[in-house]
Coordinates of N, CA and C in Angstrom, one line a residue:
M912 N 0.9 -1.0 0.3 CA -0.4 -0.1 0.4 C 1.1 1.1 -0.3
K913 N 1.3 1.6 0.5 CA 2.7 2.5 1.1 C 3.9 2.8 -0.1
D914 N 4.0 1.5 -1.1 CA 4.7 1.6 -2.6 C 3.4 2.5 -3.7
L915 N 2.4 2.1 -3.4 CA 1.4 2.6 -4.1 C 1.1 3.7 -4.1
L916 N 0.6 4.5 -2.7 CA 0.2 6.0 -2.1 C 2.0 6.7 -2.7
G917 N 3.2 6.1 -2.0 CA 3.8 7.1 -2.9 C 4.4 7.1 -4.4
Y918 N 4.3 6.2 -4.9 CA 4.3 6.1 -6.1 C 3.3 7.9 -6.9
F919 N 2.4 8.0 -6.4 CA 1.2 9.3 -6.4 C 1.4 10.1 -5.9
F920 N 2.1 9.8 -4.5 CA 1.8 11.1 -3.3 C 2.9 12.4 -3.8
K921 N 4.3 10.9 -4.5 CA 6.1 12.0 -4.2 C 5.8 12.6 -6.6
G922 N 4.8 12.7 -6.5 CA 3.8 13.7 -7.6 C 4.8 12.7 -8.8
Y923 N 4.8 11.3 -9.3 CA 5.0 10.9 -10.1 C 4.3 10.6 -11.0
W924 N 3.4 10.4 -11.6 CA 2.2 11.0 -12.5 C 1.4 12.8 -12.2
L925 N 1.6 12.7 -11.7 CA 1.0 14.3 -11.3 C 1.3 15.6 -11.9
N926 N 3.3 14.8 -11.6 CA 4.3 16.0 -12.2 C 4.3 16.5 -13.4
K927 N 3.3 15.3 -14.0 CA 3.4 15.7 -15.7 C 2.4 16.3 -15.9
N928 N 1.8 17.3 -15.6 CA 0.9 17.8 -15.5 C 1.4 19.4 -15.3
E929 N 0.7 20.2 -15.8 CA 1.3 21.9 -15.4 C 0.0 22.2 -14.6
N930 N 0.3 21.2 -13.0 CA -1.6 21.6 -12.1 C -0.6 22.2 -11.0
D931 N -1.7 23.2 -10.5 CA -0.7 24.5 -9.2 C -0.9 23.0 -8.3
K932 N 0.0 23.9 -7.1 CA 0.2 23.0 -5.9 C -0.8 22.6 -4.8
E933 N -1.8 23.3 -5.5 CA -3.2 23.3 -4.9 C -3.8 22.0 -5.2
T934 N -4.2 21.8 -6.7 CA -4.8 21.1 -6.7 C -4.1 20.0 -6.8
T935 N -3.0 19.7 -7.4 CA -2.2 18.2 -6.6 C -2.0 18.0 -5.4
K936 N -2.6 18.5 -4.2 CA -2.7 18.2 -2.9 C -4.4 17.7 -3.1
Q937 N -5.2 18.3 -3.4 CA -6.5 17.7 -3.4 C -6.8 16.6 -3.9
I938 N -6.5 16.4 -5.2 CA -5.9 15.1 -6.3 C -5.6 13.9 -5.6
I939 N -4.5 14.2 -4.7 CA -3.6 13.2 -3.9 C -4.1 12.9 -2.4
R940 N -5.7 14.0 -2.1 CA -6.0 13.4 -0.8 C -7.6 12.7 -1.2
I941 N -8.2 12.9 -2.9 CA -8.7 12.5 -2.8 C -8.6 11.2 -3.3
I942 N -7.5 10.3 -3.8 CA -7.0 9.7 -4.2 C -6.5 9.1 -3.1
Q943 N -5.9 9.2 -2.4 CA -5.8 8.8 -0.6 C -7.4 8.0 -0.1
S944 N -7.6 8.3 0.2 CA -9.8 7.9 0.4 C -9.9 7.4 -0.1
I945 N -9.3 7.4 -1.3 CA -10.3 6.3 -2.2 C -9.4 4.7 -1.6
I946 N -7.8 5.0 -2.0 CA -6.9 3.6 -2.0 C -7.4 2.8 -0.2
E947 N -7.6 3.7 0.4 CA -8.0 2.6 2.0 C -9.1 2.7 2.7
Q948 N -10.0 3.4 1.0 CA -11.7 2.7 1.8 C -11.4 0.8 0.7
N949 N -10.4 -0.1 1.5 CA -10.4 -0.9 1.1 C -10.6 -2.6 2.3
Y950 N -11.8 -2.3 2.6 CA -12.1 -2.7 3.5 C -13.3 -4.1 3.3
F951 N -13.4 -4.9 4.0 CA -14.8 -6.0 3.2 C -15.1 -6.4 4.5
Q952 N -16.3 -7.4 4.4 CA -17.0 -7.7 5.5 C -16.9 -9.5 5.1
Y953 N -16.4 -10.2 6.3 CA -17.3 -11.9 7.1 C -17.4 -11.9 7.0
N954 N -18.9 -12.6 8.0 CA -19.2 -14.0 8.7 C -19.3 -12.6 9.6
D955 N -20.3 -11.7 9.4 CA -20.3 -10.7 10.1 C -19.0 -9.3 10.5
I956 N -18.2 -9.6 10.5 CA -17.1 -8.9 10.7 C -15.8 -8.8 9.7
Y957 N -15.8 -6.9 9.5 CA -15.2 -6.3 9.1 C -13.7 -6.4 9.1
Y958 N -12.6 -6.2 8.2 CA -11.9 -6.2 7.3 C -10.8 -5.4 6.4
Q959 N -9.5 -5.1 7.1 CA -8.6 -4.3 6.1 C -7.7 -4.5 5.9
P960 N -6.8 -5.5 5.3 CA -6.0 -5.4 4.3 C -5.1 -4.4 4.4
N961 N -3.7 -4.3 4.6 CA -2.7 -3.6 5.0 C -2.0 -3.3 3.5
K962 N -2.2 -4.5 2.7 CA -1.8 -3.9 1.2 C -2.2 -4.0 0.1
G963 N -2.3 -3.8 -1.4 CA -3.5 -3.9 -1.8 C -4.4 -2.7 -1.6
V964 N -5.2 -3.2 -3.5 CA -6.8 -1.9 -3.9 C -8.0 -2.9 -3.3
A965 N -9.1 -2.2 -3.0 CA -10.0 -3.3 -3.3 C -10.4 -3.4 -4.4
M966 N -11.2 -5.1 -4.0 CA -11.8 -5.5 -5.6 C -12.6 -5.1 -5.7
G967 N -12.9 -4.6 -6.8 CA -14.1 -4.2 -7.3 C -14.5 -2.8 -7.7
S968 N -13.1 -2.8 -6.8 CA -13.5 -0.5 -7.1 C -13.0 -0.7 -8.7
P969 N -14.3 0.8 -8.3 CA -13.7 1.6 -10.2 C -12.1 1.9 -10.5
I970 N -11.6 2.2 -9.4 CA -10.0 3.0 -9.2 C -9.1 1.6 -9.3
S971 N -9.9 0.8 -8.8 CA -9.0 -0.7 -8.5 C -7.6 -0.8 -9.8
G972 N -8.3 -1.0 -11.3 CA -7.4 -0.9 -12.1 C -6.8 -0.3 -12.5
L973 N -6.7 0.6 -12.0 CA -6.2 2.3 -12.9 C -5.1 2.0 -11.9
I974 N -4.9 2.1 -10.6 CA -3.8 2.0 -9.1 C -2.6 0.9 -10.1
A975 N -3.7 -0.5 -10.2 CA -3.0 -1.2 -11.0 C -2.3 -0.9 -11.7
E976 N -2.4 -0.4 -13.1 CA -2.0 0.0 -14.2 C -0.7 0.8 -14.2
A977 N -1.3 1.5 -13.2 CA 0.1 2.9 -13.2 C 1.2 2.5 -12.0
Y978 N 0.5 1.3 -11.3 CA 2.0 0.7 -10.5 C 2.3 0.1 -10.8
L979 N 2.5 -0.5 -12.4 CA 2.6 -1.3 -13.1 C 3.5 -0.8 -13.9
Q980 N 3.1 0.6 -14.2 CA 4.2 0.9 -15.1 C 5.3 1.7 -14.7
Q981 N 4.8 2.4 -13.3 CA 6.3 2.3 -12.5 C 7.5 1.5 -12.4
I982 N 6.6 0.4 -12.2 CA 7.6 -0.8 -12.1 C 9.3 -0.7 -13.4
E983 N 8.3 -0.9 -14.9 CA 8.3 -1.7 -16.1 C 9.2 -0.1 -15.9
G984 N 8.9 1.5 -15.8 CA 9.6 2.6 -16.5 C 11.1 1.8 -15.4
K985 N 11.4 1.3 -14.1 CA 12.4 1.1 -13.4 C 13.1 0.8 -13.5
Y986 N 12.3 -1.0 -13.8 CA 13.8 -2.0 -14.1 C 13.5 -2.4 -15.8
N987 N 12.9 -2.3 -16.4 CA 12.7 -3.0 -18.0 C 13.8 -2.1 -18.8
K988 N 13.4 -0.9 -18.3 CA 14.5 0.2 -19.3 C 16.4 -0.3 -18.9
H989 N 15.8 -0.4 -18.0 CA 17.5 -0.5 -17.8 C 18.3 -2.0 -18.7
W990 N 16.9 -3.1 -18.3 CA 17.1 -4.7 -19.1 C 16.8 -4.4 -20.2
L991 N 16.0 -3.5 -21.6 CA 15.6 -3.2 -22.8 C 17.0 -2.3 -23.2
N992 N 17.9 -1.3 -22.7 CA 18.6 -0.7 -22.5 C 20.4 -1.6 -22.8
T993 N 20.4 -3.0 -21.6 CA 21.4 -3.4 -22.5 C 20.9 -4.1 -23.3
N994 N 19.7 -4.6 -24.1 CA 19.6 -5.5 -25.3 C 19.5 -7.1 -24.6
E995 N 19.7 -7.4 -23.1 CA 19.3 -7.9 -22.8 C 17.8 -9.1 -22.8
I996 N 16.6 -8.0 -23.3 CA 15.5 -8.1 -23.6 C 15.1 -7.1 -24.9
T997 N 15.5 -8.0 -26.3 CA 14.8 -7.2 -27.0 C 13.6 -6.7 -27.8
Y998 N 12.2 -7.1 -27.0 CA 11.4 -7.0 -26.9 C 10.5 -7.2 -25.9
Y999 N 10.2 -5.8 -24.8 CA 9.2 -6.0 -24.2 C 7.4 -5.9 -24.4
R1000 N 6.5 -6.3 -24.4 CA 4.6 -5.9 -24.4 C 4.0 -6.2 -22.6
R1001 N 2.8 -5.6 -22.8 CA 2.2 -5.7 -21.6 C 0.6 -5.4 -21.9
Y1002 N -0.6 -6.3 -21.7 CA -1.5 -6.3 -21.9 C -2.2 -6.9 -20.6
V1003 N -2.9 -5.4 -19.4 CA -3.0 -6.0 -18.4 C -2.1 -6.9 -17.8
D1004 N -2.2 -7.7 -17.1 CA -1.4 -8.6 -17.2 C -0.4 -10.4 -17.8
D1005 N -0.9 -10.0 -19.0 CA -0.1 -10.6 -20.0 C 1.1 -10.1 -19.9
I1006 N 1.9 -11.0 -20.3 CA 3.3 -9.5 -20.1 C 3.7 -11.2 -22.0
V1007 N 4.7 -10.8 -22.7 CA 5.5 -11.0 -24.3 C 6.9 -11.1 -23.9
I1008 N 7.6 -11.3 -23.8 CA 8.5 -11.4 -23.6 C 9.9 -11.8 -25.0
L1009 N 10.9 -11.0 -25.6 CA 12.0 -11.6 -26.0 C 13.3 -11.6 -25.6
H1010 N 14.0 -12.4 -25.5 CA 15.6 -11.7 -25.7 C 16.5 -12.2 -26.2
D1011 N 17.7 -12.0 -25.5 CA 19.3 -12.6 -26.1 C 19.2 -13.4 -25.3
S1012 N 19.7 -15.5 -26.1 CA 20.0 -16.0 -25.0 C 21.5 -16.2 -25.2
T1013 N 22.3 -15.2 -25.6 CA 23.5 -15.1 -24.9 C 24.1 -13.8 -24.4
K1014 N 22.7 -13.4 -24.1 CA 23.3 -12.5 -22.8 C 22.1 -12.0 -21.2
T1015 N 21.2 -13.5 -21.0 CA 20.0 -13.8 -20.3 C 19.4 -14.7 -20.3
Q1016 N 19.3 -15.5 -19.5 CA 18.5 -16.8 -19.6 C 17.0 -16.9 -18.8
D1017 N 16.6 -18.0 -19.7 CA 14.4 -17.7 -18.6 C 14.6 -17.3 -17.0
I1018 N 15.3 -18.3 -16.9 CA 15.4 -18.1 -15.6 C 15.6 -17.5 -14.9
I1019 N 16.7 -16.6 -14.8 CA 16.7 -14.7 -14.7 C 16.2 -14.2 -14.4
I1020 N 15.5 -13.8 -16.0 CA 14.2 -13.5 -16.0 C 13.8 -12.6 -15.5
E1021 N 13.2 -14.8 -15.3 CA 12.1 -14.9 -13.9 C 12.1 -14.8 -12.8
Q1022 N 13.3 -15.0 -12.0 CA 14.0 -14.4 -11.1 C 14.1 -13.1 -10.6
N1023 N 14.4 -12.2 -11.8 CA 14.4 -10.7 -11.8 C 12.8 -10.6 -11.8
M1024 N 12.2 -10.3 -12.1 CA 10.9 -10.7 -11.9 C 10.5 -10.5 -10.7
N1025 N 10.2 -11.6 -10.3 CA 9.9 -12.0 -8.5 C 10.7 -11.2 -7.8
N1026 N 11.7 -10.3 -8.1 CA 12.9 -9.9 -6.6 C 12.2 -8.7 -6.4
I1027 N 11.6 -8.1 -7.4 CA 11.1 -6.7 -7.5 C 9.7 -6.5 -6.2
N1028 N 8.6 -7.5 -6.1 CA 8.2 -7.0 -5.0 C 7.9 -8.5 -5.0
K1029 N 7.9 -8.8 -3.2 CA 6.9 -10.6 -3.2 C 5.5 -10.9 -2.9
D1030 N 4.9 -9.5 -3.0 CA 4.2 -9.8 -3.4 C 3.1 -10.0 -4.8
L1031 N 4.3 -9.7 -5.9 CA 3.9 -9.2 -7.4 C 4.3 -11.0 -8.0
Q1032 N 3.7 -11.4 -8.5 CA 4.4 -12.7 -8.4 C 4.4 -12.7 -10.0
F1033 N 5.4 -12.9 -11.1 CA 5.5 -13.3 -12.4 C 5.5 -14.8 -12.5
Q1034 N 5.2 -15.8 -13.0 CA 5.5 -16.4 -13.7 C 5.6 -16.9 -15.0
M1035 N 7.0 -18.0 -15.5 CA 6.5 -17.8 -17.1 C 6.4 -18.6 -17.9
T1036 N 6.4 -18.7 -19.0 CA 6.0 -20.0 -19.6 C 6.5 -19.6 -20.8
A1037 N 8.2 -20.1 -21.2 CA 9.1 -20.3 -22.3 C 8.5 -20.8 -23.6
E1038 N 8.3 -21.0 -24.4 CA 8.5 -20.9 -25.7 C 8.5 -22.6 -25.6
K1039 N 8.6 -23.5 -27.0 CA 8.0 -24.8 -26.4 C 8.2 -25.5 -28.2
D1040 N 9.3 -25.9 -28.9 CA 10.1 -25.7 -30.2 C 9.4 -24.8 -31.5
K1041 N 10.2 -23.6 -30.4 CA 10.2 -22.5 -30.9 C 8.8 -22.2 -31.1
L1042 N 7.6 -22.6 -30.3 CA 6.6 -21.8 -30.6 C 5.6 -21.5 -29.5
I1043 N 4.9 -19.8 -29.7 CA 4.7 -19.9 -27.6 C 3.1 -19.2 -28.3
N1044 N 2.2 -19.6 -26.9 CA 1.0 -19.1 -27.0 C 0.5 -17.5 -25.7
Y1045 N 0.0 -15.8 -26.6 CA 0.3 -15.3 -26.3 C -1.3 -14.8 -26.3
M1046 N -2.0 -15.2 -25.0 CA -2.8 -14.8 -25.5 C -4.0 -15.5 -26.2
D1047 N -5.0 -14.7 -27.6 CA -5.3 -15.5 -28.2 C -4.4 -15.5 -29.8
L1048 N -3.0 -15.7 -29.7 CA -1.8 -15.7 -30.7 C -1.4 -16.7 -30.4
E1049 N -0.6 -17.5 -31.6 CA 0.2 -18.3 -31.5 C 0.9 -17.6 -32.3
L1050 N 2.5 -17.8 -31.7 CA 3.9 -17.1 -32.0 C 4.5 -17.7 -32.2
K1051 N 5.3 -18.0 -33.4 CA 6.1 -19.0 -34.2 C 7.4 -17.7 -34.6
R1052 N 8.7 -18.8 -34.0 CA 9.7 -18.2 -34.5 C 10.6 -19.3 -35.2
N1053 N 11.1 -18.6 -36.6 CA 11.9 -19.4 -37.6 C 13.2 -18.8 -37.9
N1054 N 13.9 -18.8 -38.0 CA 15.6 -18.3 -38.8 C 14.8 -16.6 -39.2
T1055 N 14.6 -16.6 -39.8 CA 14.1 -15.7 -40.1 C 13.3 -14.1 -40.2
K1056 N 12.0 -14.2 -38.7 CA 10.6 -14.0 -38.6 C 9.7 -14.3 -37.8
M1057 N 8.7 -13.2 -37.8 CA 7.9 -14.4 -36.8 C 6.7 -14.6 -37.1
E1058 N 6.3 -15.8 -37.1 CA 5.0 -15.8 -38.0 C 3.8 -16.0 -36.8
I1059 N 2.2 -14.9 -37.3 CA 1.2 -15.0 -36.3 C 0.1 -16.2 -36.3
G1060 N -0.4 -16.5 -35.8 CA -1.8 -17.4 -36.0 C -2.3 -17.1 -34.7
I1061 N -3.8 -17.9 -35.1 CA -4.8 -17.0 -33.8 C -4.5 -18.6 -33.6
Y1062 N -4.6 -18.4 -32.2 CA -4.6 -19.7 -31.3 C -5.7 -20.3 -30.1
R1063 N -6.7 -20.7 -30.2 CA -7.7 -21.2 -29.3 C -7.5 -22.0 -28.0
K1064 N -8.0 -22.0 -26.4 CA -7.5 -22.7 -26.1 C -7.6 -24.0 -26.3
A1065 N -7.6 -26.0 -25.4 CA -7.7 -26.9 -26.0 C -9.4 -27.1 -25.5
T1066 N -9.3 -26.1 -24.2 CA -11.2 -26.1 -23.8 C -11.7 -25.3 -24.7
N1067 N -12.0 -24.3 -25.6 CA -12.4 -24.1 -26.2 C -13.6 -24.1 -27.4
T1068 N -14.7 -24.2 -27.4 CA -15.9 -25.1 -27.8 C -16.6 -23.8 -29.0
D1069 N -16.7 -24.3 -30.0 CA -17.6 -23.8 -30.8 C -18.9 -23.6 -31.8
T1070 N -19.1 -22.9 -29.6 CA -20.7 -23.1 -29.4 C -20.8 -21.1 -29.6
T1071 N -22.0 -20.8 -30.5 CA -22.2 -19.3 -30.2 C -23.8 -19.0 -30.0
I1072 N -24.4 -17.6 -29.9 CA -25.8 -18.2 -29.7 C -25.9 -18.4 -31.5
H1073 N -26.8 -20.3 -30.7 CA -27.5 -20.6 -32.1 C -28.6 -19.7 -33.4
Y1074 N -28.7 -20.2 -34.1 CA -29.9 -18.7 -34.9 C -30.9 -18.9 -34.6
H1075 N -31.5 -20.2 -34.8 CA -32.4 -20.3 -34.8 C -33.3 -19.5 -32.8
S1076 N -32.3 -19.5 -32.4 CA -33.0 -18.5 -30.7 C -33.6 -17.6 -30.9
N1077 N -34.0 -17.7 -29.8 CA -34.7 -16.3 -29.4 C -33.7 -14.9 -29.1
H1078 N -33.0 -14.6 -29.5 CA -32.0 -13.4 -29.8 C -32.4 -12.3 -30.6
P1079 N -32.4 -11.2 -30.5 CA -31.7 -10.2 -31.7 C -30.9 -10.7 -32.9
Y1080 N -31.0 -10.6 -33.6 CA -30.4 -10.8 -34.6 C -28.3 -10.5 -34.4
E1081 N -28.4 -9.4 -34.0 CA -27.0 -8.1 -34.0 C -26.7 -8.7 -33.2
Q1082 N -27.1 -9.9 -31.7 CA -26.3 -10.8 -31.0 C -26.1 -12.2 -31.2
K1083 N -26.8 -12.2 -32.6 CA -26.0 -13.6 -32.7 C -25.2 -14.3 -33.7
I1084 N -25.0 -12.6 -34.3 CA -23.5 -12.7 -35.3 C -22.5 -11.9 -34.1
A1085 N -22.6 -11.3 -33.7 CA -21.5 -10.8 -32.9 C -20.4 -11.3 -32.8
A1086 N -20.4 -12.7 -32.5 CA -19.2 -13.1 -32.5 C -19.2 -13.5 -33.8
Y1087 N -19.7 -13.8 -34.9 CA -18.8 -13.4 -35.8 C -18.3 -12.2 -36.8
R1088 N -19.1 -11.5 -36.6 CA -18.3 -10.2 -36.6 C -16.3 -10.0 -35.9
Y1089 N -16.2 -10.4 -35.1 CA -14.9 -10.1 -34.5 C -14.4 -11.2 -34.9
Y1090 N -14.7 -12.4 -34.9 CA -14.1 -13.8 -35.7 C -13.3 -13.3 -37.3
I1091 N -14.6 -12.4 -37.8 CA -14.1 -12.2 -38.8 C -12.9 -10.6 -38.8
N1092 N -13.5 -9.7 -37.9 CA -12.6 -8.3 -37.6 C -11.1 -9.2 -37.4
R1093 N -11.3 -10.5 -36.7 CA -10.1 -11.1 -35.7 C -9.0 -11.6 -37.4
L1094 N -9.9 -12.0 -38.0 CA -8.9 -12.6 -39.3 C -8.4 -11.7 -40.0
L1095 N -9.3 -10.7 -40.2 CA -9.2 -9.4 -41.0 C -7.7 -9.0 -41.0
T1096 N -8.0 -8.3 -39.3 CA -7.0 -7.7 -39.1 C -4.9 -7.2 -38.1
L1097 N -5.7 -8.5 -38.1 CA -3.9 -9.6 -37.5 C -3.2 -9.9 -38.0
P1098 N -1.5 -9.4 -38.3 CA -0.9 -9.9 -39.4 C -0.6 -10.9 -39.5
I1099 N -1.5 -12.4 -39.3 CA -1.1 -13.7 -39.5 C -1.5 -13.8 -41.2
T1100 N -0.2 -14.8 -41.0 CA 0.5 -15.4 -42.1 C -1.1 -15.8 -42.8
E1101 N -1.3 -16.3 -44.1 CA -1.7 -17.1 -45.2 C -2.7 -18.5 -44.8
R1102 N -1.7 -18.8 -44.6 CA -2.0 -20.4 -43.8 C -2.7 -20.0 -42.7
A1103 N -2.5 -19.6 -41.8 CA -3.6 -19.1 -40.6 C -4.9 -18.4 -40.9
K1104 N -4.8 -18.1 -42.3 CA -6.1 -17.2 -42.4 C -6.8 -18.3 -43.2
T1105 N -6.3 -19.3 -44.2 CA -7.2 -20.0 -44.6 C -8.0 -20.8 -43.1
E1106 N -6.9 -21.0 -42.7 CA -7.3 -22.3 -42.0 C -8.3 -21.6 -40.9
E1107 N -8.8 -20.2 -40.5 CA -9.5 -19.8 -39.1 C -10.7 -19.3 -40.1
W1108 N -10.3 -19.8 -41.6 CA -11.7 -19.6 -42.4 C -12.2 -20.3 -41.5
K1109 N -11.8 -21.5 -42.6 CA -12.3 -22.5 -41.9 C -13.0 -22.8 -40.4
T1110 N -12.1 -22.2 -39.7 CA -12.9 -23.1 -38.0 C -14.2 -22.2 -38.5
I1111 N -13.9 -20.8 -38.5 CA -15.7 -19.9 -38.8 C -16.9 -20.1 -39.9
I1112 N -15.9 -20.8 -40.4 CA -17.5 -21.4 -40.7 C -17.7 -22.7 -40.5
T1113 N -16.9 -23.5 -40.3 CA -17.8 -24.7 -39.8 C -18.3 -24.6 -38.6
T1114 N -18.1 -23.5 -37.2 CA -18.4 -22.7 -35.5 C -20.0 -22.0 -36.1
A1115 N -20.2 -21.1 -37.7 CA -21.2 -21.8 -37.9 C -22.0 -22.1 -38.2
T1116 N -21.5 -23.1 -40.0 CA -22.8 -24.2 -39.6 C -23.3 -25.6 -38.8
N1117 N -22.5 -25.2 -37.4 CA -22.5 -26.2 -36.4 C -23.7 -25.4 -35.0
N1118 N -23.9 -23.6 -35.3 CA -24.7 -22.8 -35.2 C -25.9 -22.7 -35.3
G1119 N -26.1 -22.8 -36.7 CA -27.8 -23.3 -37.8 C -27.6 -21.7 -38.7

C-alpha cells in the first residue's frame, strides 16, 4: 500500500501535468481516501488488508496499471537498454518478452521479475519447439521472422448463440463480426488465414 501511495504522492504522475500545488494536493487527498477504502465484510466482521486495493472498486484497475507502469519504467528500461530483453509488451497482466539468449536466460528473467516485489509474482511460460501462445495469438519463431497465427485453448468450444434461438439478430452475429475482424486485421500468415476461415465456417454451420 505504501508503494502505491508513494508512487502518486511523490508526484510521479501528477508532476507530468502543469497543475498548481493546491490542485495536486486535492487530487492526492482524494486518491488516498479512495485507496484506503479497501475494507470488506466476512461473517459480520469487517477487515481491512494492509496492502493492495479493493477488488471491484472502479479505481483499482487504474491504480494497478499505474503501479505496473512504475515498475516497468524503473526496472525494464535497464534490461531493454542493455539488450538483455529485446522486446517487451504487456496487456493488463499478460506479458510477452523476447530476449537474447547469449546475454540472459529465462530463469534469470523470472528471478529478476519476482525479486522486485514479493507480493507480485511473475510466472513464466517459455517457448516450446520455437512456439508460444500469447492471449489469442500463436507466435512461431523461425530463422528469419516471427509468424503469427490464431490460438484457441484446448477447452474452447465452437458454441455461439444459435441462429434459431430467440435472440436479436445483432447478438447472434456479434461473435462472427469479431472473428472476421480479427482474421482481417491481425498480421497472420496466409496459411493461418485459411485455417481460421475454415474454423469460422464450421462454427457458423454448427450453430445454424
